[in-house]
CSV table of C-alpha atoms in Angstrom, one decimal:
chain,number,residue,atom,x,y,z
I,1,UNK,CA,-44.6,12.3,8.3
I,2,UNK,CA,-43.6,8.5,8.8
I,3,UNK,CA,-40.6,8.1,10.8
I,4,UNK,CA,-39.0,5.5,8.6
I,5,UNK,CA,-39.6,8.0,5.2
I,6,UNK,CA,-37.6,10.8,7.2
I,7,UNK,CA,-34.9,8.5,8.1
I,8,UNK,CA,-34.7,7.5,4.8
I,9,UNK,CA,-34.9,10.8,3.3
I,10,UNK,CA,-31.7,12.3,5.3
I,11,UNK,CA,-29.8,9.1,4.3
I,12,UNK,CA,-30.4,9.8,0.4
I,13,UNK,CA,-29.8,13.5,1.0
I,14,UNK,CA,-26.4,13.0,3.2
I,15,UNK,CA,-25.5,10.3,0.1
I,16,UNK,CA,-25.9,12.4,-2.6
I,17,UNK,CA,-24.1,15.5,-0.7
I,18,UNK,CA,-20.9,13.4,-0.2
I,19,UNK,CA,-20.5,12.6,-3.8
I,20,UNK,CA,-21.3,16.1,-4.2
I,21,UNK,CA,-17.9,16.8,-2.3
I,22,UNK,CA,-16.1,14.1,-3.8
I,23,UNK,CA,-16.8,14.7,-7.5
I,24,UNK,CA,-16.4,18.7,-7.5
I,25,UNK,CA,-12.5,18.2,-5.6
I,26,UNK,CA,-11.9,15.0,-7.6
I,27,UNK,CA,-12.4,17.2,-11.0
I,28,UNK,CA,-10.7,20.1,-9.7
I,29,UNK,CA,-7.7,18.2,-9.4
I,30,UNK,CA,-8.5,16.2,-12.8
I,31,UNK,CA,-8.1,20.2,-14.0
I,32,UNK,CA,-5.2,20.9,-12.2
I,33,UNK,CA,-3.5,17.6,-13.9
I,34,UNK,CA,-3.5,19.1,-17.1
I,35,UNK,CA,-0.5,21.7,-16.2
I,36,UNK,CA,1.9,19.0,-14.0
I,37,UNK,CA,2.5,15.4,-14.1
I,38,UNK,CA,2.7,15.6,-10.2
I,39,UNK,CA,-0.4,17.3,-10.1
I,40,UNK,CA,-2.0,13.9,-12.5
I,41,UNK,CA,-0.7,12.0,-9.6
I,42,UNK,CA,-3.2,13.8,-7.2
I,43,UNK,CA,-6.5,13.0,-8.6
I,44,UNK,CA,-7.6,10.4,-6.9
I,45,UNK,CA,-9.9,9.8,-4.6
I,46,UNK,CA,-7.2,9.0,-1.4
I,47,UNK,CA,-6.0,12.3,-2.6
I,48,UNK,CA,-9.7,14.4,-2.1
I,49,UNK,CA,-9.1,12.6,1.1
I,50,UNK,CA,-6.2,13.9,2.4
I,51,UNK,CA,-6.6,17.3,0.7
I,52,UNK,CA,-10.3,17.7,2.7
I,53,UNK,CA,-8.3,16.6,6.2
I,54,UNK,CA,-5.5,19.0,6.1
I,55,UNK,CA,-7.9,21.9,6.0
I,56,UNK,CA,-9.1,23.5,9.4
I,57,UNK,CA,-11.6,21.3,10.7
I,58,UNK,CA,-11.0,18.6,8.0
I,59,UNK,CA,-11.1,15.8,10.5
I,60,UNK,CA,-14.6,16.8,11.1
I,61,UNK,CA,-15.2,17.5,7.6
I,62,UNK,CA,-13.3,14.4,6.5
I,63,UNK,CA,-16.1,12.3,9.3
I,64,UNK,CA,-19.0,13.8,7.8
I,65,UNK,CA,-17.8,13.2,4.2
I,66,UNK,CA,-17.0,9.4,5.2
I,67,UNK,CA,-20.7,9.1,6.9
I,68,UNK,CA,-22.2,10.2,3.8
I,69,UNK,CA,-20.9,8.1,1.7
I,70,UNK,CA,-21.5,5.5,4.1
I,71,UNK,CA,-25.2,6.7,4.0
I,72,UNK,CA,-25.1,6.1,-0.1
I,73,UNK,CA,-23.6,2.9,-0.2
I,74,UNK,CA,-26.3,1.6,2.2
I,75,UNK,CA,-29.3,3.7,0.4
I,76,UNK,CA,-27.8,1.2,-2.8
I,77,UNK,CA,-28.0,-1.6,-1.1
I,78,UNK,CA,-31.3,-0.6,0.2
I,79,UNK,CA,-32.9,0.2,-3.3
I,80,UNK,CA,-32.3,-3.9,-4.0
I,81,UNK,CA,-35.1,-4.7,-1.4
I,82,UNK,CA,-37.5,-1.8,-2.3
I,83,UNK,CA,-37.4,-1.3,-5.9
I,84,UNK,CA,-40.2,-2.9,-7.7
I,85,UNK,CA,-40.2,-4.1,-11.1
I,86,UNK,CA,-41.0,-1.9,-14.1
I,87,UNK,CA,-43.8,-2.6,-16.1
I,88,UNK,CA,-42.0,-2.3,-19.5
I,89,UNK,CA,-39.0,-4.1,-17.8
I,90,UNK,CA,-37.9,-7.8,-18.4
I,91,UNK,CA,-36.8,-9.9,-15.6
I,92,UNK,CA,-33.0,-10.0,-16.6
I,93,UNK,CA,-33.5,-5.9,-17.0
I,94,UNK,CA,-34.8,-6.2,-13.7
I,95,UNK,CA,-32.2,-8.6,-12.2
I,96,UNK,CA,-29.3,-6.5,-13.6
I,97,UNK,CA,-30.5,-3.2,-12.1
I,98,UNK,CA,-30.4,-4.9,-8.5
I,99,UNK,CA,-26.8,-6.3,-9.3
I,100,UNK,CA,-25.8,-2.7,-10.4
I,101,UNK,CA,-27.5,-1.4,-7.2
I,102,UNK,CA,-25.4,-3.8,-5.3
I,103,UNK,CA,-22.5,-3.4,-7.2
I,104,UNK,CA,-22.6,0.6,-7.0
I,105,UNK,CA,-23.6,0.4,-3.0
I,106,UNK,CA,-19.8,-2.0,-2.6
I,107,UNK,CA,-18.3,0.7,-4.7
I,108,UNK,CA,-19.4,3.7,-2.2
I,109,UNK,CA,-18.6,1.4,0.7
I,110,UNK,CA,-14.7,1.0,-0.1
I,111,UNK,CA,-15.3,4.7,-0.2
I,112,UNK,CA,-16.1,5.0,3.1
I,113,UNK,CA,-13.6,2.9,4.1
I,114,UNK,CA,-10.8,4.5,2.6
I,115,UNK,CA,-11.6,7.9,3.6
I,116,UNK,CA,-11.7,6.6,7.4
I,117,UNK,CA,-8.7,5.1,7.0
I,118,UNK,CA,-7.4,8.4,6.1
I,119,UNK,CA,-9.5,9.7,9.1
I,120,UNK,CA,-7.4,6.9,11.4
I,121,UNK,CA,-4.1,7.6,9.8
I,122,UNK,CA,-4.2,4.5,8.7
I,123,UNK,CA,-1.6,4.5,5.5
I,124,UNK,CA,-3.1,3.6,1.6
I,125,UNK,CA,-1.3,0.9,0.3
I,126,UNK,CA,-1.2,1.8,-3.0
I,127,UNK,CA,-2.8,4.7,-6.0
I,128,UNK,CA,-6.1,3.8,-8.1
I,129,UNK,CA,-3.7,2.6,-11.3
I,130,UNK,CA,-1.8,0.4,-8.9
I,131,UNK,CA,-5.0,-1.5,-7.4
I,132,UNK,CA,-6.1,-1.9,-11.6
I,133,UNK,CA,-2.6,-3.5,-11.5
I,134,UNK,CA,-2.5,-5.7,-8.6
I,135,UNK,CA,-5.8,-6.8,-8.8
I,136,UNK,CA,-4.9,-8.2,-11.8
I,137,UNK,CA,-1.6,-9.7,-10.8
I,138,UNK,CA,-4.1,-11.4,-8.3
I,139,UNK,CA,-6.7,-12.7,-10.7
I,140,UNK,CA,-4.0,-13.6,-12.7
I,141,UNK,CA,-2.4,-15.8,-10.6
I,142,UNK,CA,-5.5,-18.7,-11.5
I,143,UNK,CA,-6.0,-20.5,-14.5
I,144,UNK,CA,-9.6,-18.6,-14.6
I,145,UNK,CA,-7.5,-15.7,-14.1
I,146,UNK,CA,-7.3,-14.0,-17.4
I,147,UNK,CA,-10.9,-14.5,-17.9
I,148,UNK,CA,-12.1,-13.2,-15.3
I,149,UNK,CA,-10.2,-10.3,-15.8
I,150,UNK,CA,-11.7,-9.9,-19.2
I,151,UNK,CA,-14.9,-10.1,-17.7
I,152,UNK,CA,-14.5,-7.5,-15.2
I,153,UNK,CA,-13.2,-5.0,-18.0
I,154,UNK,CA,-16.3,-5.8,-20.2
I,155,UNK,CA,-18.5,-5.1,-17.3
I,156,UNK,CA,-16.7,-2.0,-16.6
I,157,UNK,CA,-17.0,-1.2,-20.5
I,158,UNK,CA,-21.2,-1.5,-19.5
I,159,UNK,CA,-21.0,0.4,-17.0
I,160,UNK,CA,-19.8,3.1,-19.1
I,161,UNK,CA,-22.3,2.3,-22.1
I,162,UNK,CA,-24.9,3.3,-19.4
I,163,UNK,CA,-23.2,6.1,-18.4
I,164,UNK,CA,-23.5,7.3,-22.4
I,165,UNK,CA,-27.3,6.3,-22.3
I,166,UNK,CA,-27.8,8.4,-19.3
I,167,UNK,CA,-26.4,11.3,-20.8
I,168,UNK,CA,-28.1,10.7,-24.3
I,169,UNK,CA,-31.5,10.2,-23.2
I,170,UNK,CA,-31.6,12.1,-20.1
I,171,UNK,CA,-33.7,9.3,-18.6
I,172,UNK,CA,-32.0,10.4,-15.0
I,173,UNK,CA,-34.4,13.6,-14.5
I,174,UNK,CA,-37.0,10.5,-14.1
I,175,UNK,CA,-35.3,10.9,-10.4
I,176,UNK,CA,-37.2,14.5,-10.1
I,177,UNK,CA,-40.6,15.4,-9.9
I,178,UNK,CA,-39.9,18.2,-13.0
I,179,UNK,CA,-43.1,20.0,-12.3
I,180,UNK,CA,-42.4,21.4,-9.3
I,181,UNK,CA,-39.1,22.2,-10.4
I,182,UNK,CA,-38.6,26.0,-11.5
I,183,UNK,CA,-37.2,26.3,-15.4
I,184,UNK,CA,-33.8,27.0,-14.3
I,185,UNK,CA,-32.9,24.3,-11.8
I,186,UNK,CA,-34.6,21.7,-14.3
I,187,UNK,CA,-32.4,23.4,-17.1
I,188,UNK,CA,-29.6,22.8,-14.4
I,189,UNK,CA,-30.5,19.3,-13.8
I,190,UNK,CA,-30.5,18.1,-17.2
I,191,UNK,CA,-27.1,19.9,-18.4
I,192,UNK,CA,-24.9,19.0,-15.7
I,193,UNK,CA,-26.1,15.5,-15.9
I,194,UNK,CA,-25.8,14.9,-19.2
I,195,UNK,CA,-22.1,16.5,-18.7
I,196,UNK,CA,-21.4,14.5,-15.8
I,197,UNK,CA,-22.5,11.2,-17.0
I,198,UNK,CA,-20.6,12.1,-20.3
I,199,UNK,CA,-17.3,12.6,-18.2
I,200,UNK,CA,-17.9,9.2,-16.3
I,201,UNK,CA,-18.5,7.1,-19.4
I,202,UNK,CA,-15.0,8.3,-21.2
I,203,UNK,CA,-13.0,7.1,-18.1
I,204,UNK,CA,-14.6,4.0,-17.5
I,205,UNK,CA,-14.4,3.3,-20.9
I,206,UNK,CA,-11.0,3.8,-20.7
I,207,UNK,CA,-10.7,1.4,-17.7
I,208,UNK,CA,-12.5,-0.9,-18.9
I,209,UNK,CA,-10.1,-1.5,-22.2
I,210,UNK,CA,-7.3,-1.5,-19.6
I,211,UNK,CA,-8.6,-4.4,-18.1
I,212,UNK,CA,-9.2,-6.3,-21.5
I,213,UNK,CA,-6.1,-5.3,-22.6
I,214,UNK,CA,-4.1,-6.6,-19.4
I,215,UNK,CA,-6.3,-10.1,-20.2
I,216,UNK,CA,-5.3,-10.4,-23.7
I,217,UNK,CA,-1.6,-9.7,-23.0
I,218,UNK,CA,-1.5,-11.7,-20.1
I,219,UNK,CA,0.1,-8.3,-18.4
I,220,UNK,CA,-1.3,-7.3,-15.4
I,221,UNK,CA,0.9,-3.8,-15.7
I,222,UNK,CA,-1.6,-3.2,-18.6
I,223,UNK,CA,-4.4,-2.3,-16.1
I,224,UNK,CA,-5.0,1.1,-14.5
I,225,UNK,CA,-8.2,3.3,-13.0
I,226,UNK,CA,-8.1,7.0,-13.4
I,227,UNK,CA,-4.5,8.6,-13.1
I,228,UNK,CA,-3.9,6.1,-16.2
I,229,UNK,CA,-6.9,7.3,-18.1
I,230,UNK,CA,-5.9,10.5,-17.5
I,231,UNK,CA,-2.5,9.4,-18.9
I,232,UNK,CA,-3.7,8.0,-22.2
I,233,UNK,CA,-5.7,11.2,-23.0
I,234,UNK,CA,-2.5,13.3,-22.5
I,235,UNK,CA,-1.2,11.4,-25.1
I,236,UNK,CA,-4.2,11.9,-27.8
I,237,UNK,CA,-4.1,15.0,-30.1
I,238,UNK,CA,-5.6,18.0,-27.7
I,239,UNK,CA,-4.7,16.0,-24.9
I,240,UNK,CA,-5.2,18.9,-22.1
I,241,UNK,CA,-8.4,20.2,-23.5
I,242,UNK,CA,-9.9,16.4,-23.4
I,243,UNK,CA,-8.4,16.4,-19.7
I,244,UNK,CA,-10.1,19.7,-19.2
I,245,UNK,CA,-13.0,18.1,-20.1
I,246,UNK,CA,-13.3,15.3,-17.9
I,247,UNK,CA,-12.4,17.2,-14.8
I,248,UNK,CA,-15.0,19.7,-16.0
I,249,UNK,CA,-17.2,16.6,-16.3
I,250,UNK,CA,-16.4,15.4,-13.3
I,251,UNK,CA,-17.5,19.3,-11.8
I,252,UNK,CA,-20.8,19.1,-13.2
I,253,UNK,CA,-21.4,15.4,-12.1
I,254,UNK,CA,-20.7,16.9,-8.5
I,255,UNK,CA,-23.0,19.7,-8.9
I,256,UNK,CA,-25.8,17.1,-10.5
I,257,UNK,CA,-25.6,15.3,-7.3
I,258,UNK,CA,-25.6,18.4,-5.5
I,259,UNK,CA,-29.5,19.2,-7.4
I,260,UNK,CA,-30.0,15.2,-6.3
I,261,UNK,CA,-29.9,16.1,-2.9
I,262,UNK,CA,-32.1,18.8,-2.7
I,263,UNK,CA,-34.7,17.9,-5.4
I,264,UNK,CA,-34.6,14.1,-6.0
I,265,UNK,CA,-38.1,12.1,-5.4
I,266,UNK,CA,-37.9,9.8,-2.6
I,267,UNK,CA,-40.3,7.4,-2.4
């Protein structure tokens, strides 16, 4: 086997095993926020942080998770150099998925950060709703400002359009070489997918219109990531069964990245 195919091979595999980790806690929490306010406060993803530290060993656990995502976020930014472009795909199709993989591979990498400053003791400044907020207050701060606020909520609203694709048209088990795949782990595959990518397109849908909202008010307060989507569900008619959902979502999304590690075609 080529040595450059097996070290890319462990790097997708230790990728998709950390968001395993991170999505199965982060929903478990999500769950648990459906019986406390205090426990809404804890599902973030500083939280699945902390939480995987204070357990025996977690400063090992906590470096392997933070290596992982490392690992994903550079896999991302890998994918921009090796992806080819799709028959049946135009150049702007094409040019978007390499911004998304870039995008995405940023995303993971702030990951990794933050979990090794949790690793370092180093303290988090602020929760996922307060970044929405200050980011905001930032970007506000311009005359571009409220524009470009807009702009990132609308790309955030894409973002979670995709999400509802994926799960509508299964085009993810594309990722797997089905054939080889027994009946029951491509049953598995394509259920908690379609679940998981369900769960991710309600909340950034949600913080997405936070973001357009905060433009269109001109208040930054108006912005928020996950404890406030969380908070606007509560509010909706069967508020704790839609909350249930998600972080049941959010489970299946970790245990669909859990199948990507073990079955997922790497070319």
């Amino acid at each position: 086997m080529d040595p450059s195919f097996k070290w890319k091979k462990f790097t997708v595999r230790a990728g998709y095993s950390a968001k395993t980790v991170m999505y199965v806690m982060l929903g478990a929490f999500i769950l648990t926020s459906v019986f406390t306010v205090l426990s809404r406060e804890k599902a973030s993803q500083s939280h699945v942080f902390l939480t995987l530290k204070q357990q025996p060993l977690g400063q090992i656990f906590l470096s392997v998770l933070v290596l992982g995502l490392a690992c994903y976020a550079f896999w991302r930014w890998l994918q921009i150099f090796i992806t080819d472009k799709a028959h049946d795909d135009s150049m702007l199709v094409h040019v978007i998925n390499k911004l998304f993989f870039f995008i995405s591979g940023a995303f993971y990498f702030v990951a990794a950060y933050a979990g090794a400053k949790t690793l370092l003791e180093v303290k988090s400044s602020s929760s996922s709703q307060e970044s929405g907020k200050k980011v905001s207050e930032f970007l506000m701060q311009y005359e571009w400002g409220l524009l470009l606020v807009a702009v990132i909520g609308f790309c955030i609203i894409i973002f979670a359009m995709v999400q509802f694709k994926h799960a509508y048209t299964a085009d993810f088990l594309k990722k797997f070489s089905l054939p080889s795949l027994s009946h029951r782990v491509s049953k598995s595959v394509k259920v908690t997918g379609r679940l998981g990518y369900t769960a991710r397109g309600v909340v950034y849908s949600l913080v997405g219109s936070f973001f357009i909202l905060a433009a269109l008010l001109s208040n930054p307060s108006q912005a928020g990531g996950l404890q406030k989507a969380l908070e606007t569900l509560m509010k909706q008619p069967f508020g704790p069964y839609l909350i249930a959902a998600v972080g049941a979502g959010f489970i299946m999304f970790g245990l669909y990245c859990a199948l990507e590690a073990k079955y997922r075609k790497v070319e």
